[in-house]
Amino acid sequence: MQYENSYPVKGGDFKEAGKVAVLIKMALKKMGIAPEILRRAAIAAYESEVNIISYARMGTIRLQVRDDHIRIDVEDEGPGIEDIELAMRPGYSTATELIRELGFGAGMGLVNIKSCSDEFDITSEVNQGTKLRILFHIPETG
Amino acid sequence: MDILDAKLLVGRKLLNTKVDTAFSADLLSDVLAYARPGSVLLTGLTNPQVVRTASVLDIAAIVIVRGKIPPAETLRLAEELEIPIMATHYILFESSGRLYRHGIVGCIQKVGADEIVAL
């Protein structure tokens, strides 16, 4: 299996939040990915999407599917994260009122992405942007 | 639906699944983190993001509480993504309690096992 797609996400576009996650879920479903795995991937995509919309100017969510894994790369142009350790702490949030009105900004985004994934990497540069690499293993079915 | 005196807004054809778990929250971050597939989602939020969240999580149905009527775009999206939506005038606590009394339990019971320490 070889599938790749890239989804642009615009910062501040709150109305559209979740759209890419739903598209990714549908794409994975079509490929016959097991529900348990595609759900985790879609949750991670949703959280990433909300993060870009909430904090960055723009970003991209790239989906890559192979026989043995799903990989989601998130890259944004934005303020970056100064203290990643702090940002990864459950409940820590710098969300604005606008984000909270939508029902997000509880300080669980990155934590949730990590707990959904099988492998998770985050790098960030202040005033440049943040990169996430999120991996989901697909076990061999016998 | 009778239990909550609820009105079905979307999904007449979809409403055949038996449900025995639920999650109640007004925080989508928490729904994304803790709700389980096949559960009912009770919430006071009415934006399209609720429907997208439900879709991503394979939620069986959404119950909008406190007498709120979701905007047309939310209903349209629910139609499109095939997520049933119903609305009740009961508050979140009352709605949850009524469902619980009829055998529907939380899709999870607790978050974390650590003792909660008062500050």
mmCIF file of C-alpha atoms in Angstrom:
data_model
loop_
_atom_site.group_PDB
_atom_site.id
_atom_site.type_symbol
_atom_site.label_atom_id
_atom_site.label_comp_id
_atom_site.label_asym_id
_atom_site.label_seq_id
_atom_site.Cartn_x
_atom_site.Cartn_y
_atom_site.Cartn_z
ATOM 1 C CA MET A 1 0.000 0.000 0.000
ATOM 2 C CA GLN A 2 1.303 3.429 -0.926
ATOM 3 C CA TYR A 3 -0.792 6.459 -0.241
ATOM 4 C CA GLU A 4 0.167 10.054 0.266
ATOM 5 C CA ASN A 5 -1.826 13.205 0.622
ATOM 6 C CA SER A 6 -1.237 16.674 1.940
ATOM 7 C CA TYR A 7 -3.820 18.918 3.547
ATOM 8 C CA PRO A 8 -3.249 22.645 4.030
ATOM 9 C CA VAL A 9 -4.626 24.245 7.205
ATOM 10 C CA LYS A 10 -5.113 27.970 7.633
ATOM 11 C CA GLY A 11 -4.435 29.640 10.973
ATOM 12 C CA GLY A 12 -7.450 31.316 12.550
ATOM 13 C CA ASP A 13 -9.928 29.420 10.388
ATOM 14 C CA PHE A 14 -11.934 28.147 13.362
ATOM 15 C CA LYS A 15 -15.056 27.344 11.390
ATOM 16 C CA GLU A 16 -13.224 24.728 9.398
ATOM 17 C CA ALA A 17 -11.685 22.977 12.404
ATOM 18 C CA GLY A 18 -12.039 19.218 12.106
ATOM 19 C CA LYS A 19 -12.495 19.145 8.357
ATOM 20 C CA VAL A 20 -9.082 17.690 7.603
ATOM 21 C CA ALA A 21 -9.463 15.115 10.383
ATOM 22 C CA VAL A 22 -12.722 13.886 8.854
ATOM 23 C CA LEU A 23 -11.108 13.745 5.377
ATOM 24 C CA ILE A 24 -8.186 11.751 6.759
ATOM 25 C CA LYS A 25 -10.529 9.390 8.523
ATOM 26 C CA MET A 26 -12.505 8.795 5.334
ATOM 27 C CA ALA A 27 -9.334 8.212 3.309
ATOM 28 C CA LEU A 28 -8.061 5.655 5.839
ATOM 29 C CA LYS A 29 -11.430 3.951 5.995
ATOM 30 C CA LYS A 30 -11.452 3.563 2.225
ATOM 31 C CA MET A 31 -8.061 1.875 2.435
ATOM 32 C CA GLY A 32 -9.471 -0.672 4.831
ATOM 33 C CA ILE A 33 -7.396 0.369 7.847
ATOM 34 C CA ALA A 34 -8.667 -1.227 11.083
ATOM 35 C CA PRO A 35 -11.155 1.039 12.919
ATOM 36 C CA GLU A 36 -9.113 1.101 16.121
ATOM 37 C CA ILE A 37 -6.024 2.390 14.286
ATOM 38 C CA LEU A 38 -7.771 4.840 11.985
ATOM 39 C CA ARG A 39 -9.654 6.307 14.928
ATOM 40 C CA ARG A 40 -6.409 7.029 16.755
ATOM 41 C CA ALA A 41 -4.925 8.571 13.602
ATOM 42 C CA ALA A 42 -8.007 10.734 13.075
ATOM 43 C CA ILE A 43 -7.954 11.939 16.696
ATOM 44 C CA ALA A 44 -4.284 12.904 16.365
ATOM 45 C CA ALA A 45 -5.065 14.685 13.089
ATOM 46 C CA TYR A 46 -7.970 16.572 14.718
ATOM 47 C CA GLU A 47 -5.837 17.761 17.620
ATOM 48 C CA SER A 48 -3.038 18.798 15.246
ATOM 49 C CA GLU A 49 -5.494 20.646 13.042
ATOM 50 C CA VAL A 50 -6.950 22.538 15.999
ATOM 51 C CA ASN A 51 -3.419 23.424 17.122
ATOM 52 C CA ILE A 52 -2.512 24.920 13.736
ATOM 53 C CA ILE A 53 -5.780 26.861 13.531
ATOM 54 C CA SER A 54 -5.402 28.088 17.086
ATOM 55 C CA TYR A 55 -1.795 29.145 17.155
ATOM 56 C CA ALA A 56 -0.092 29.200 13.760
ATOM 57 C CA ARG A 57 -0.373 31.329 10.609
ATOM 58 C CA MET A 58 -0.589 28.291 8.407
ATOM 59 C CA GLY A 59 0.391 24.681 8.300
ATOM 60 C CA THR A 60 0.236 21.373 6.529
ATOM 61 C CA ILE A 61 -0.864 17.949 7.622
ATOM 62 C CA ARG A 62 0.721 15.223 5.536
ATOM 63 C CA LEU A 63 -0.656 11.722 5.542
ATOM 64 C CA GLN A 64 1.447 8.777 4.473
ATOM 65 C CA VAL A 65 0.220 5.199 4.489
ATOM 66 C CA ARG A 66 2.338 2.099 3.981
ATOM 67 C CA ASP A 67 1.631 -1.567 4.584
ATOM 68 C CA ASP A 68 2.997 -1.510 8.093
ATOM 69 C CA HIS A 69 2.376 2.055 9.272
ATOM 70 C CA ILE A 70 0.544 5.329 9.004
ATOM 71 C CA ARG A 71 2.593 8.463 9.339
ATOM 72 C CA ILE A 72 1.227 11.933 9.942
ATOM 73 C CA ASP A 73 3.590 14.884 9.621
ATOM 74 C CA VAL A 74 2.388 18.232 10.876
ATOM 75 C CA GLU A 75 4.344 21.352 10.040
ATOM 76 C CA ASP A 76 3.340 24.909 10.789
ATOM 77 C CA GLU A 77 4.606 28.433 10.409
ATOM 78 C CA GLY A 78 3.911 30.141 13.665
ATOM 79 C CA PRO A 79 5.193 31.269 17.016
ATOM 80 C CA GLY A 80 6.677 27.888 17.904
ATOM 81 C CA ILE A 81 6.765 26.467 21.413
ATOM 82 C CA GLU A 82 9.327 27.807 23.829
ATOM 83 C CA ASP A 83 9.054 25.125 26.477
ATOM 84 C CA ILE A 84 7.947 21.819 24.959
ATOM 85 C CA GLU A 85 8.054 20.032 28.290
ATOM 86 C CA LEU A 86 5.595 22.538 29.706
ATOM 87 C CA ALA A 87 3.376 22.352 26.611
ATOM 88 C CA MET A 88 3.225 18.571 27.015
ATOM 89 C CA ARG A 89 1.919 18.864 30.565
ATOM 90 C CA PRO A 90 -1.747 17.841 30.813
ATOM 91 C CA GLY A 91 -3.910 20.896 31.361
ATOM 92 C CA TYR A 92 -1.280 23.446 30.366
ATOM 93 C CA SER A 93 -2.737 25.759 27.747
ATOM 94 C CA THR A 94 -2.215 29.171 26.200
ATOM 95 C CA ALA A 95 -5.555 29.057 24.402
ATOM 96 C CA THR A 96 -7.547 32.198 23.739
ATOM 97 C CA GLU A 97 -11.225 32.744 24.486
ATOM 98 C CA LEU A 98 -12.043 32.068 20.824
ATOM 99 C CA ILE A 99 -10.523 28.616 20.984
ATOM 100 C CA ARG A 100 -12.286 27.780 24.223
ATOM 101 C CA GLU A 101 -15.622 28.874 22.832
ATOM 102 C CA LEU A 102 -15.234 26.186 20.228
ATOM 103 C CA GLY A 103 -14.796 23.621 22.976
ATOM 104 C CA PHE A 104 -11.041 23.289 22.695
ATOM 105 C CA GLY A 105 -8.028 24.644 24.518
ATOM 106 C CA ALA A 106 -8.149 22.398 27.545
ATOM 107 C CA GLY A 107 -4.428 21.793 27.437
ATOM 108 C CA MET A 108 -4.798 18.189 26.340
ATOM 109 C CA GLY A 109 -3.947 18.426 22.634
ATOM 110 C CA LEU A 110 -0.312 17.375 22.519
ATOM 111 C CA VAL A 111 -0.832 14.948 25.393
ATOM 112 C CA ASN A 112 -3.670 13.308 23.543
ATOM 113 C CA ILE A 113 -1.731 13.124 20.274
ATOM 114 C CA LYS A 114 1.092 11.393 22.090
ATOM 115 C CA SER A 115 -1.144 8.918 23.873
ATOM 116 C CA CYS A 116 -2.961 8.057 20.625
ATOM 117 C CA SER A 117 0.212 7.373 18.688
ATOM 118 C CA ASP A 118 2.729 4.565 18.663
ATOM 119 C CA GLU A 119 5.607 6.966 18.084
ATOM 120 C CA PHE A 120 5.629 10.709 18.588
ATOM 121 C CA ASP A 121 8.232 13.374 17.957
ATOM 122 C CA ILE A 122 7.954 17.102 18.420
ATOM 123 C CA THR A 123 10.421 19.805 17.466
ATOM 124 C CA SER A 124 9.838 23.511 17.568
ATOM 125 C CA GLU A 125 11.654 26.716 16.885
ATOM 126 C CA VAL A 126 10.456 29.933 18.453
ATOM 127 C CA ASN A 127 9.137 32.410 15.865
ATOM 128 C CA GLN A 128 9.413 29.808 13.130
ATOM 129 C CA GLY A 129 7.089 26.932 13.786
ATOM 130 C CA THR A 130 6.456 23.486 15.126
ATOM 131 C CA LYS A 131 6.857 20.039 13.605
ATOM 132 C CA LEU A 132 5.183 16.853 14.711
ATOM 133 C CA ARG A 133 5.918 13.365 13.477
ATOM 134 C CA ILE A 134 3.217 10.927 14.486
ATOM 135 C CA LEU A 135 3.445 7.229 13.708
ATOM 136 C CA PHE A 136 0.908 4.427 13.959
ATOM 137 C CA HIS A 137 1.965 0.820 13.467
ATOM 138 C CA ILE A 138 -0.221 -1.478 11.432
ATOM 139 C CA PRO A 139 0.195 -5.005 12.763
ATOM 140 C CA GLU A 140 0.368 -7.808 10.224
ATOM 141 C CA THR A 141 -2.880 -9.652 9.920
ATOM 142 C CA GLY A 142 -2.508 -13.364 9.524
ATOM 143 C CA MET B 1 -35.276 9.033 23.333
ATOM 144 C CA ASP B 2 -38.351 8.796 25.524
ATOM 145 C CA ILE B 3 -36.133 8.804 28.591
ATOM 146 C CA LEU B 4 -34.914 12.281 27.705
ATOM 147 C CA ASP B 5 -38.115 13.500 26.124
ATOM 148 C CA ALA B 6 -35.837 14.282 23.195
ATOM 149 C CA LYS B 7 -36.576 15.397 19.704
ATOM 150 C CA LEU B 8 -34.747 13.704 16.853
ATOM 151 C CA LEU B 9 -33.257 16.340 14.562
ATOM 152 C CA VAL B 10 -31.104 14.224 12.256
ATOM 153 C CA GLY B 11 -30.898 10.526 11.497
ATOM 154 C CA ARG B 12 -34.292 8.932 11.449
ATOM 155 C CA LYS B 13 -32.892 6.104 9.363
ATOM 156 C CA LEU B 14 -29.708 5.694 11.357
ATOM 157 C CA LEU B 15 -31.208 5.175 14.754
ATOM 158 C CA ASN B 16 -31.264 1.430 15.206
ATOM 159 C CA THR B 17 -28.114 0.740 17.124
ATOM 160 C CA LYS B 18 -28.371 -0.260 20.721
ATOM 161 C CA VAL B 19 -26.193 1.865 22.936
ATOM 162 C CA ASP B 20 -25.053 1.083 26.446
ATOM 163 C CA THR B 21 -22.364 3.651 27.169
ATOM 164 C CA ALA B 22 -22.215 7.443 27.141
ATOM 165 C CA PHE B 23 -19.898 10.413 27.632
ATOM 166 C CA SER B 24 -21.003 13.871 28.772
ATOM 167 C CA ALA B 25 -18.884 16.991 28.311
ATOM 168 C CA ASP B 26 -18.867 20.542 27.050
ATOM 169 C CA LEU B 27 -15.200 20.314 26.250
ATOM 170 C CA LEU B 28 -14.342 18.736 22.904
ATOM 171 C CA SER B 29 -10.722 18.345 23.979
ATOM 172 C CA ASP B 30 -11.931 15.955 26.657
ATOM 173 C CA VAL B 31 -14.341 14.213 24.319
ATOM 174 C CA LEU B 32 -11.453 13.566 21.915
ATOM 175 C CA ALA B 33 -9.325 12.271 24.738
ATOM 176 C CA TYR B 34 -11.803 10.076 26.580
ATOM 177 C CA ALA B 35 -14.995 9.231 24.642
ATOM 178 C CA ARG B 36 -15.188 5.687 23.300
ATOM 179 C CA PRO B 37 -16.627 4.467 19.988
ATOM 180 C CA GLY B 38 -20.262 3.423 19.964
ATOM 181 C CA SER B 39 -21.161 5.708 22.878
ATOM 182 C CA VAL B 40 -23.729 8.469 23.043
ATOM 183 C CA LEU B 41 -22.259 11.953 23.387
ATOM 184 C CA LEU B 42 -24.188 14.386 25.589
ATOM 185 C CA THR B 43 -23.130 18.004 25.235
ATOM 186 C CA GLY B 44 -24.265 21.600 25.336
ATOM 187 C CA LEU B 45 -22.079 22.524 22.361
ATOM 188 C CA THR B 46 -23.850 22.982 19.047
ATOM 189 C CA ASN B 47 -21.093 23.878 16.572
ATOM 190 C CA PRO B 48 -20.101 21.735 13.567
ATOM 191 C CA GLN B 49 -16.976 20.677 15.454
ATOM 192 C CA VAL B 50 -19.168 18.502 17.685
ATOM 193 C CA VAL B 51 -20.280 16.539 14.633
ATOM 194 C CA ARG B 52 -16.730 16.241 13.297
ATOM 195 C CA THR B 53 -15.549 15.067 16.705
ATOM 196 C CA ALA B 54 -18.351 12.500 16.837
ATOM 197 C CA SER B 55 -17.483 11.294 13.358
ATOM 198 C CA VAL B 56 -13.798 10.890 14.121
ATOM 199 C CA LEU B 57 -14.614 8.912 17.284
ATOM 200 C CA ASP B 58 -17.398 6.756 15.799
ATOM 201 C CA ILE B 59 -19.895 8.135 18.286
ATOM 202 C CA ALA B 60 -23.324 6.474 17.927
ATOM 203 C CA ALA B 61 -25.408 9.616 18.469
ATOM 204 C CA ILE B 62 -25.221 13.174 19.792
ATOM 205 C CA VAL B 63 -27.644 14.477 22.397
ATOM 206 C CA ILE B 64 -27.717 18.272 22.633
ATOM 207 C CA VAL B 65 -28.815 19.305 26.122
ATOM 208 C CA ARG B 66 -30.300 22.400 27.792
ATOM 209 C CA GLY B 67 -32.863 22.995 25.058
ATOM 210 C CA LYS B 68 -30.358 24.260 22.529
ATOM 211 C CA ILE B 69 -31.060 23.972 18.846
ATOM 212 C CA PRO B 70 -27.937 23.525 16.729
ATOM 213 C CA PRO B 71 -27.393 25.843 13.741
ATOM 214 C CA ALA B 72 -28.321 24.628 10.247
ATOM 215 C CA GLU B 73 -24.708 23.990 9.246
ATOM 216 C CA THR B 74 -24.301 21.586 12.160
ATOM 217 C CA LEU B 75 -27.416 19.663 11.145
ATOM 218 C CA ARG B 76 -26.317 19.612 7.503
ATOM 219 C CA LEU B 77 -22.955 18.204 8.465
ATOM 220 C CA ALA B 78 -24.560 15.555 10.686
ATOM 221 C CA GLU B 79 -26.753 14.538 7.782
ATOM 222 C CA GLU B 80 -23.707 14.290 5.539
ATOM 223 C CA LEU B 81 -21.570 12.358 8.028
ATOM 224 C CA GLU B 82 -24.553 10.239 9.123
ATOM 225 C CA ILE B 83 -24.466 11.069 12.812
ATOM 226 C CA PRO B 84 -27.885 11.130 14.522
ATOM 227 C CA ILE B 85 -28.580 14.252 16.578
ATOM 228 C CA MET B 86 -31.320 14.722 19.140
ATOM 229 C CA ALA B 87 -32.154 17.625 21.403
ATOM 230 C CA THR B 88 -33.490 17.623 24.949
ATOM 231 C CA HIS B 89 -34.545 20.381 27.320
ATOM 232 C CA TYR B 90 -32.994 18.582 30.284
ATOM 233 C CA ILE B 91 -29.674 19.863 31.631
ATOM 234 C CA LEU B 92 -26.514 17.791 31.227
ATOM 235 C CA PHE B 93 -26.608 16.377 34.750
ATOM 236 C CA GLU B 94 -30.269 15.431 34.572
ATOM 237 C CA SER B 95 -29.891 13.889 31.096
ATOM 238 C CA SER B 96 -26.900 11.823 32.213
ATOM 239 C CA GLY B 97 -28.720 10.688 35.347
ATOM 240 C CA ARG B 98 -31.806 9.633 33.447
ATOM 241 C CA LEU B 99 -29.762 7.554 31.029
ATOM 242 C CA TYR B 100 -27.791 6.018 33.898
ATOM 243 C CA ARG B 101 -30.999 4.993 35.625
ATOM 244 C CA HIS B 102 -31.889 3.124 32.469
ATOM 245 C CA GLY B 103 -28.684 1.139 32.425
ATOM 246 C CA ILE B 104 -26.449 3.318 30.304
ATOM 247 C CA VAL B 105 -23.067 3.723 32.006
ATOM 248 C CA GLY B 106 -20.028 5.905 31.421
ATOM 249 C CA CYS B 107 -17.832 4.799 28.519
ATOM 250 C CA ILE B 108 -14.997 5.149 30.999
ATOM 251 C CA GLN B 109 -15.341 5.539 34.757
ATOM 252 C CA LYS B 110 -12.292 7.501 35.781
ATOM 253 C CA VAL B 111 -9.371 9.331 34.303
ATOM 254 C CA GLY B 112 -6.012 8.490 35.855
ATOM 255 C CA ALA B 113 -5.527 6.437 38.965
ATOM 256 C CA ASP B 114 -3.584 8.937 41.018
ATOM 257 C CA GLU B 115 -5.140 10.416 44.071
ATOM 258 C CA ILE B 116 -6.406 13.929 43.571
ATOM 259 C CA VAL B 117 -4.446 16.229 45.824
ATOM 260 C CA ALA B 118 -6.018 19.467 46.934
ATOM 261 C CA LEU B 119 -3.814 22.488 46.415
#
